[in-house]
Amino acid sequence: MLILLIILVFILLLTGWITGNFLFNLALNPKSSKSIIFKDDFDEEKELKKIENEKWLEQYSNEVYISNEKIKLHGYEIKNEKESKIWVIAVHGYTDSANFMVEPSKRFLHFGYNVLMPDLRAHGKSEGKYIGMGFLDRMDLLLWIDYLIATYGNIKIILYGISMGAATVMMASGEALPSNVRVIIEDCGYTSAWEEFAYELKKLFHMPKFPALYNANIITKIRAGYSLKKASSVKQIKKSKIPTLFIHGKEDKFVPFYMLDKLYNSANCQKEKLVIENAGHAESQKVNPEKYWHTVRKFIKRYLY
């Protein structure tokens, strides 16, 4: 009986470890296929847009590199013709790259601002073995902020992020940011990597958090060096004093809409909330561009000057 019990426990532990490794590689290994997560067919329009954006970046941007202790980070820098002292750091989402931020960056350039579009670690042309889910990226973002200040002096900085980029700017908001950072705009960011993964685990595989997600978290700590629970926008935004605009599409099924209120209610800074009806994940600016950009610009003007 004891031997059977030991065998059963061993099988459960082995199964949990295998499942945890599968989830870790699925979610955080940039080289693994994400077709299970996104279930996207080939989108010709999206691919053509990507090529168009690449050509635009080649024409109008300068490529810049910075390094942390271990990896080299890449970004695109575009200076406005008006020689503005205002910079927007526009941060892309999960599995995307700076290419994805071209359209919103055009808006900020139209407003008269300069733009820096970094590739997050393990994305685009930036190095990195594993995806940071905003937690590792928050420290990389601090390096980009330092780079802009060191290069351009007394500037004002706006942090703008979509999806995982939104989580990145929120997680950075809880750090000791320089006074140059005046405004934060987050669009459809998640409360924490842990809660987002639990939501996707249930949606995709109909599985509870225990034991798979707990095992995946242990593996994440060992292999990627951080905890999914500590990768929390909620915990970080509670410490922030920087005015923050929270945006979310009402029909978001990837980062669920209920996360918006959790984030907004956790913030102790000056804040505003924008809900875009009929918008799915990262679609708010496309579904209602007039309302979206009017609110963004009004919020910036209120707190930047």
C-alpha positions as a Markdown table, in Angstrom:
| # | Residue | x | y | z |
|---|---|---|---|---|
| 1 | Met | 0.0 | 0.0 | 0.0 |
| 2 | Leu | 2.8 | 2.4 | 0.9 |
| 3 | Ile | 4.6 | 1.6 | -2.3 |
| 4 | Leu | 1.5 | 2.3 | -4.3 |
| 5 | Leu | 1.1 | 5.6 | -2.5 |
| 6 | Ile | 4.7 | 6.6 | -3.3 |
| 7 | Ile | 4.2 | 5.6 | -6.9 |
| 8 | Leu | 1.0 | 7.7 | -7.1 |
| 9 | Val | 2.7 | 10.7 | -5.6 |
| 10 | Phe | 5.6 | 10.4 | -7.9 |
| 11 | Ile | 3.3 | 10.2 | -10.9 |
| 12 | Leu | 1.4 | 13.3 | -9.8 |
| 13 | Leu | 4.6 | 15.2 | -9.2 |
| 14 | Leu | 6.0 | 14.1 | -12.6 |
| 15 | Thr | 2.7 | 15.0 | -14.4 |
| 16 | Gly | 2.6 | 18.4 | -12.7 |
| 17 | Trp | 6.2 | 19.1 | -13.6 |
| 18 | Ile | 5.6 | 18.1 | -17.2 |
| 19 | Thr | 2.5 | 20.3 | -17.4 |
| 20 | Gly | 4.3 | 23.2 | -15.7 |
| 21 | Asn | 7.1 | 22.9 | -18.2 |
| 22 | Phe | 4.6 | 22.9 | -21.1 |
| 23 | Leu | 2.9 | 26.0 | -19.8 |
| 24 | Phe | 6.2 | 27.8 | -19.2 |
| 25 | Asn | 7.4 | 27.1 | -22.7 |
| 26 | Leu | 4.1 | 27.9 | -24.3 |
| 27 | Ala | 3.8 | 31.3 | -22.6 |
| 28 | Leu | 7.4 | 32.5 | -22.0 |
| 29 | Asn | 9.6 | 30.9 | -24.5 |
| 30 | Pro | 9.7 | 33.3 | -27.5 |
| 31 | Lys | 10.7 | 30.4 | -29.8 |
| 32 | Ser | 7.7 | 28.3 | -29.1 |
| 33 | Ser | 4.5 | 28.4 | -31.2 |
| 34 | Lys | 1.7 | 30.6 | -29.8 |
| 35 | Ser | -0.9 | 29.2 | -32.2 |
| 36 | Ile | -2.7 | 27.6 | -29.2 |
| 37 | Ile | -3.0 | 31.0 | -27.5 |
| 38 | Phe | -4.1 | 33.1 | -30.5 |
| 39 | Lys | -5.7 | 30.6 | -32.8 |
| 40 | Asp | -5.1 | 33.0 | -35.7 |
| 41 | Asp | -5.3 | 32.1 | -39.3 |
| 42 | Phe | -3.0 | 33.9 | -41.7 |
| 43 | Asp | -4.0 | 37.5 | -41.8 |
| 44 | Glu | -2.9 | 39.0 | -45.2 |
| 45 | Glu | -4.0 | 42.6 | -44.2 |
| 46 | Lys | -2.0 | 42.4 | -41.0 |
| 47 | Glu | 1.1 | 41.1 | -42.8 |
| 48 | Leu | 0.9 | 43.9 | -45.4 |
| 49 | Lys | 0.6 | 46.4 | -42.6 |
| 50 | Lys | 3.6 | 45.0 | -40.9 |
| 51 | Ile | 5.6 | 45.4 | -44.1 |
| 52 | Glu | 4.3 | 49.0 | -44.6 |
| 53 | Asn | 5.3 | 49.8 | -41.0 |
| 54 | Glu | 8.8 | 48.4 | -41.5 |
| 55 | Lys | 9.3 | 50.6 | -44.6 |
| 56 | Trp | 8.0 | 53.6 | -42.5 |
| 57 | Leu | 10.5 | 52.9 | -39.7 |
| 58 | Glu | 13.3 | 52.6 | -42.2 |
| 59 | Gln | 12.5 | 56.0 | -43.6 |
| 60 | Tyr | 11.7 | 58.0 | -40.5 |
| 61 | Ser | 13.4 | 56.4 | -37.5 |
| 62 | Asn | 16.9 | 55.9 | -36.1 |
| 63 | Glu | 17.7 | 52.6 | -34.6 |
| 64 | Val | 19.2 | 52.8 | -31.1 |
| 65 | Tyr | 20.7 | 50.2 | -28.7 |
| 66 | Ile | 21.3 | 50.2 | -25.0 |
| 67 | Ser | 22.5 | 47.4 | -22.7 |
| 68 | Asn | 21.7 | 46.2 | -19.2 |
| 69 | Glu | 24.0 | 43.8 | -17.4 |
| 70 | Lys | 23.2 | 40.8 | -19.6 |
| 71 | Ile | 21.4 | 41.7 | -22.8 |
| 72 | Lys | 21.3 | 44.3 | -25.6 |
| 73 | Leu | 18.0 | 46.1 | -26.1 |
| 74 | His | 16.8 | 47.7 | -29.4 |
| 75 | Gly | 14.5 | 50.6 | -30.1 |
| 76 | Tyr | 13.4 | 53.1 | -32.8 |
| 77 | Glu | 13.8 | 56.8 | -32.1 |
| 78 | Ile | 11.9 | 59.5 | -34.0 |
| 79 | Lys | 12.5 | 63.1 | -33.4 |
| 80 | Asn | 9.7 | 65.6 | -34.2 |
| 81 | Glu | 10.4 | 68.4 | -36.7 |
| 82 | Lys | 9.3 | 70.9 | -34.1 |
| 83 | Glu | 12.2 | 70.0 | -31.8 |
| 84 | Ser | 10.0 | 69.2 | -29.0 |
| 85 | Lys | 11.2 | 68.5 | -25.4 |
| 86 | Ile | 8.4 | 66.0 | -24.9 |
| 87 | Trp | 9.1 | 62.3 | -25.5 |
| 88 | Val | 6.6 | 59.4 | -25.6 |
| 89 | Ile | 8.0 | 55.9 | -24.9 |
| 90 | Ala | 5.5 | 53.7 | -26.7 |
| 91 | Val | 5.6 | 50.1 | -25.5 |
| 92 | His | 4.2 | 47.1 | -27.5 |
| 93 | Gly | 2.5 | 44.0 | -26.3 |
| 94 | Tyr | 3.0 | 40.3 | -25.9 |
| 95 | Thr | 4.7 | 38.6 | -29.0 |
| 96 | Asp | 4.6 | 41.9 | -30.9 |
| 97 | Ser | 7.4 | 44.3 | -31.6 |
| 98 | Ala | 8.0 | 48.1 | -31.9 |
| 99 | Asn | 6.5 | 47.7 | -35.4 |
| 100 | Phe | 3.1 | 47.3 | -33.8 |
| 101 | Met | 3.4 | 50.8 | -32.3 |
| 102 | Val | 3.8 | 52.7 | -35.5 |
| 103 | Glu | 0.2 | 53.8 | -35.8 |
| 104 | Pro | -0.1 | 55.3 | -32.3 |
| 105 | Ser | 3.3 | 56.8 | -32.7 |
| 106 | Lys | 2.2 | 58.7 | -35.8 |
| 107 | Arg | -0.6 | 60.2 | -33.6 |
| 108 | Phe | 2.0 | 61.3 | -31.0 |
| 109 | Leu | 4.2 | 62.8 | -33.7 |
| 110 | His | 1.1 | 64.7 | -35.0 |
| 111 | Phe | 0.6 | 66.1 | -31.5 |
| 112 | Gly | 4.2 | 67.5 | -31.8 |
| 113 | Tyr | 6.0 | 65.0 | -29.5 |
| 114 | Asn | 9.1 | 62.8 | -30.1 |
| 115 | Val | 8.7 | 59.0 | -29.9 |
| 116 | Leu | 10.9 | 56.1 | -28.7 |
| 117 | Met | 9.6 | 52.7 | -29.5 |
| 118 | Pro | 11.6 | 49.9 | -27.7 |
| 119 | Asp | 11.5 | 46.2 | -28.6 |
| 120 | Leu | 10.9 | 44.5 | -25.3 |
| 121 | Arg | 13.3 | 41.8 | -24.2 |
| 122 | Ala | 12.9 | 38.6 | -26.3 |
| 123 | His | 10.9 | 40.6 | -28.9 |
| 124 | Gly | 11.9 | 42.2 | -32.2 |
| 125 | Lys | 15.6 | 42.9 | -32.3 |
| 126 | Ser | 16.1 | 43.0 | -28.6 |
| 127 | Glu | 18.0 | 40.1 | -26.9 |
| 128 | Gly | 16.6 | 38.0 | -24.2 |
| 129 | Lys | 15.9 | 34.3 | -23.6 |
| 130 | Tyr | 12.5 | 34.5 | -22.0 |
| 131 | Ile | 9.5 | 36.9 | -22.1 |
| 132 | Gly | 9.4 | 39.2 | -19.1 |
| 133 | Met | 5.6 | 39.8 | -18.8 |
| 134 | Gly | 6.3 | 43.4 | -17.9 |
| 135 | Phe | 8.1 | 42.5 | -14.7 |
| 136 | Leu | 11.6 | 42.2 | -16.1 |
| 137 | Asp | 10.7 | 44.8 | -18.7 |
| 138 | Arg | 9.9 | 47.4 | -16.1 |
| 139 | Met | 13.6 | 47.7 | -15.3 |
| 140 | Asp | 14.6 | 47.8 | -19.0 |
| 141 | Leu | 12.1 | 50.7 | -19.3 |
| 142 | Leu | 14.0 | 52.5 | -16.6 |
| 143 | Leu | 17.1 | 52.2 | -18.7 |
| 144 | Trp | 15.3 | 53.7 | -21.7 |
| 145 | Ile | 14.2 | 56.6 | -19.5 |
| 146 | Asp | 17.7 | 57.2 | -18.3 |
| 147 | Tyr | 19.0 | 57.0 | -21.9 |
| 148 | Leu | 16.5 | 59.7 | -23.1 |
| 149 | Ile | 17.4 | 62.0 | -20.2 |
| 150 | Ala | 21.2 | 61.5 | -20.6 |
| 151 | Thr | 20.9 | 62.2 | -24.4 |
| 152 | Tyr | 18.3 | 65.0 | -24.5 |
| 153 | Gly | 18.6 | 66.7 | -21.0 |
| 154 | Asn | 15.6 | 68.4 | -19.4 |
| 155 | Ile | 12.7 | 66.6 | -21.1 |
| 156 | Lys | 9.2 | 65.5 | -20.2 |
| 157 | Ile | 8.3 | 61.9 | -20.7 |
| 158 | Ile | 5.0 | 60.1 | -21.3 |
| 159 | Leu | 4.8 | 56.3 | -20.8 |
| 160 | Tyr | 2.3 | 54.7 | -23.2 |
| 161 | Gly | 1.8 | 51.0 | -23.4 |
| 162 | Ile | -0.7 | 48.5 | -24.9 |
| 163 | Ser | -1.4 | 45.0 | -23.4 |
| 164 | Met | 1.9 | 43.6 | -22.0 |
| 165 | Gly | 3.3 | 47.1 | -22.8 |
| 166 | Ala | 0.6 | 48.6 | -20.6 |
| 167 | Ala | 1.5 | 46.1 | -17.8 |
| 168 | Thr | 5.2 | 47.2 | -18.3 |
| 169 | Val | 4.5 | 50.9 | -17.9 |
| 170 | Met | 2.3 | 50.2 | -14.8 |
| 171 | Met | 4.9 | 48.0 | -13.2 |
| 172 | Ala | 7.5 | 50.7 | -13.9 |
| 173 | Ser | 5.2 | 53.3 | -12.3 |
| 174 | Gly | 5.9 | 51.7 | -8.8 |
| 175 | Glu | 9.6 | 52.2 | -9.1 |
| 176 | Ala | 11.5 | 55.4 | -8.2 |
| 177 | Leu | 11.0 | 57.2 | -11.5 |
| 178 | Pro | 12.7 | 60.5 | -12.3 |
| 179 | Ser | 10.5 | 63.6 | -12.2 |
| 180 | Asn | 10.8 | 63.8 | -16.0 |
| 181 | Val | 8.1 | 61.1 | -16.2 |
| 182 | Arg | 4.9 | 63.1 | -16.1 |
| 183 | Val | 2.1 | 61.0 | -17.5 |
| 184 | Ile | 1.3 | 57.3 | -17.9 |
| 185 | Ile | -1.3 | 55.9 | -20.4 |
| 186 | Glu | -2.1 | 52.2 | -20.2 |
| 187 | Asp | -4.3 | 50.5 | -22.7 |
| 188 | Cys | -5.7 | 47.0 | -21.9 |
| 189 | Gly | -3.1 | 46.0 | -19.4 |
| 190 | Tyr | -3.5 | 43.0 | -17.0 |
| 191 | Thr | -3.6 | 43.0 | -13.2 |
| 192 | Ser | -0.8 | 40.4 | -12.9 |
| 193 | Ala | 0.9 | 37.8 | -15.0 |
| 194 | Trp | -0.5 | 35.2 | -12.5 |
| 195 | Glu | -4.1 | 36.3 | -12.9 |
| 196 | Glu | -3.8 | 36.6 | -16.7 |
| 197 | Phe | -2.3 | 33.1 | -17.0 |
| 198 | Ala | -5.0 | 31.7 | -14.7 |
| 199 | Tyr | -7.7 | 33.2 | -16.9 |
| 200 | Glu | -6.1 | 31.8 | -20.1 |
| 201 | Leu | -5.5 | 28.4 | -18.5 |
| 202 | Lys | -9.2 | 28.1 | -17.7 |
| 203 | Lys | -10.3 | 29.6 | -21.1 |
| 204 | Leu | -8.0 | 27.5 | -23.3 |
| 205 | Phe | -7.6 | 24.2 | -21.3 |
| 206 | His | -10.5 | 24.3 | -18.8 |
| 207 | Met | -7.9 | 23.7 | -16.1 |
| 208 | Pro | -7.7 | 25.1 | -12.5 |
| 209 | Lys | -4.7 | 27.0 | -11.2 |
| 210 | Phe | -3.6 | 24.1 | -9.1 |
| 211 | Pro | -1.3 | 22.3 | -9.7 |
| 212 | Ala | -0.3 | 23.3 | -13.3 |
| 213 | Leu | 0.1 | 27.1 | -12.8 |
| 214 | Tyr | 1.9 | 26.6 | -9.4 |
| 215 | Asn | 4.4 | 24.3 | -11.1 |
| 216 | Ala | 4.8 | 26.7 | -14.0 |
| 217 | Asn | 5.5 | 29.5 | -11.5 |
| 218 | Ile | 8.2 | 27.4 | -9.9 |
| 219 | Ile | 9.8 | 26.8 | -13.3 |
| 220 | Thr | 9.5 | 30.5 | -14.2 |
| 221 | Lys | 11.5 | 31.3 | -11.0 |
| 222 | Ile | 14.2 | 28.8 | -11.8 |
| 223 | Arg | 14.5 | 29.4 | -15.5 |
| 224 | Ala | 13.4 | 33.1 | -16.0 |
| 225 | Gly | 14.3 | 34.5 | -12.6 |
| 226 | Tyr | 11.0 | 36.0 | -11.6 |
| 227 | Ser | 7.6 | 35.1 | -10.1 |
| 228 | Leu | 4.3 | 35.3 | -12.0 |
| 229 | Lys | 2.7 | 36.5 | -8.7 |
| 230 | Lys | 5.2 | 39.3 | -8.2 |
| 231 | Ala | 4.7 | 40.4 | -11.8 |
| 232 | Ser | 1.7 | 42.5 | -10.6 |
| 233 | Ser | 0.5 | 45.8 | -12.1 |
| 234 | Val | -1.9 | 46.1 | -9.2 |
| 235 | Lys | 0.9 | 46.1 | -6.6 |
| 236 | Gln | 3.0 | 48.5 | -8.5 |
| 237 | Ile | 0.3 | 51.0 | -9.5 |
| 238 | Lys | -0.6 | 51.3 | -5.8 |
| 239 | Lys | 2.8 | 52.9 | -5.2 |
| 240 | Ser | 2.6 | 55.3 | -8.2 |
| 241 | Lys | 2.0 | 59.0 | -7.9 |
| 242 | Ile | 2.1 | 59.7 | -11.6 |
| 243 | Pro | -1.2 | 60.7 | -13.3 |
| 244 | Thr | -2.5 | 57.6 | -15.1 |
| 245 | Leu | -5.1 | 57.1 | -17.8 |
| 246 | Phe | -6.6 | 53.6 | -17.8 |
| 247 | Ile | -8.1 | 52.4 | -21.1 |
| 248 | His | -9.9 | 49.1 | -21.9 |
| 249 | Gly | -12.2 | 47.7 | -24.6 |
| 250 | Lys | -15.5 | 46.5 | -23.3 |
| 251 | Glu | -15.4 | 43.3 | -25.4 |
| 252 | Asp | -11.8 | 42.3 | -24.5 |
| 253 | Lys | -11.7 | 38.6 | -24.2 |
| 254 | Phe | -7.9 | 38.2 | -24.0 |
| 255 | Val | -7.2 | 40.5 | -21.1 |
| 256 | Pro | -10.7 | 40.4 | -19.6 |
| 257 | Phe | -12.5 | 43.7 | -19.1 |
| 258 | Tyr | -13.0 | 43.2 | -15.3 |
| 259 | Met | -9.3 | 43.8 | -14.8 |
| 260 | Leu | -9.8 | 47.5 | -15.7 |
| 261 | Asp | -11.7 | 48.3 | -12.4 |
| 262 | Lys | -9.2 | 46.3 | -10.3 |
| 263 | Leu | -6.4 | 48.4 | -11.7 |
| 264 | Tyr | -8.2 | 51.7 | -11.6 |
| 265 | Asn | -9.4 | 51.1 | -8.0 |
| 266 | Ser | -5.9 | 50.2 | -6.9 |
| 267 | Ala | -4.3 | 53.4 | -8.1 |
| 268 | Asn | -3.7 | 56.1 | -5.6 |
| 269 | Cys | -2.5 | 58.7 | -8.2 |
| 270 | Gln | -4.5 | 61.2 | -10.2 |
| 271 | Lys | -6.4 | 59.0 | -12.6 |
| 272 | Glu | -9.0 | 58.7 | -15.3 |
| 273 | Lys | -10.8 | 55.8 | -16.9 |
| 274 | Leu | -11.8 | 55.3 | -20.6 |
| 275 | Val | -14.0 | 52.4 | -21.7 |
| 276 | Ile | -14.5 | 51.9 | -25.4 |
| 277 | Glu | -17.7 | 50.0 | -26.3 |
| 278 | Asn | -17.6 | 47.1 | -28.8 |
| 279 | Ala | -13.7 | 47.0 | -28.7 |
| 280 | Gly | -11.8 | 43.8 | -28.3 |
| 281 | His | -8.3 | 43.4 | -27.2 |
| 282 | Ala | -6.0 | 46.3 | -28.3 |
| 283 | Glu | -8.7 | 47.5 | -30.6 |
| 284 | Ser | -9.9 | 50.6 | -28.8 |
| 285 | Gln | -8.1 | 53.1 | -30.9 |
| 286 | Lys | -9.3 | 51.4 | -34.1 |
| 287 | Val | -12.9 | 51.1 | -33.0 |
| 288 | Asn | -13.4 | 54.7 | -31.8 |
| 289 | Pro | -10.3 | 56.7 | -32.7 |
| 290 | Glu | -12.0 | 60.1 | -32.2 |
| 291 | Lys | -13.0 | 59.4 | -28.6 |
| 292 | Tyr | -9.7 | 57.5 | -27.9 |
| 293 | Trp | -7.3 | 60.2 | -29.1 |
| 294 | His | -9.4 | 63.1 | -27.8 |
| 295 | Thr | -9.3 | 61.6 | -24.3 |
| 296 | Val | -5.6 | 60.8 | -24.5 |
| 297 | Arg | -4.6 | 64.3 | -25.7 |
| 298 | Lys | -6.9 | 66.0 | -23.1 |
| 299 | Phe | -5.4 | 63.9 | -20.3 |
| 300 | Ile | -1.8 | 64.7 | -21.4 |
| 301 | Lys | -2.5 | 68.4 | -21.6 |
| 302 | Arg | -4.1 | 68.4 | -18.1 |
| 303 | Tyr | -1.0 | 66.9 | -16.4 |
| 304 | Leu | 2.0 | 67.5 | -18.6 |
| 305 | Tyr | 2.1 | 71.2 | -18.7 |
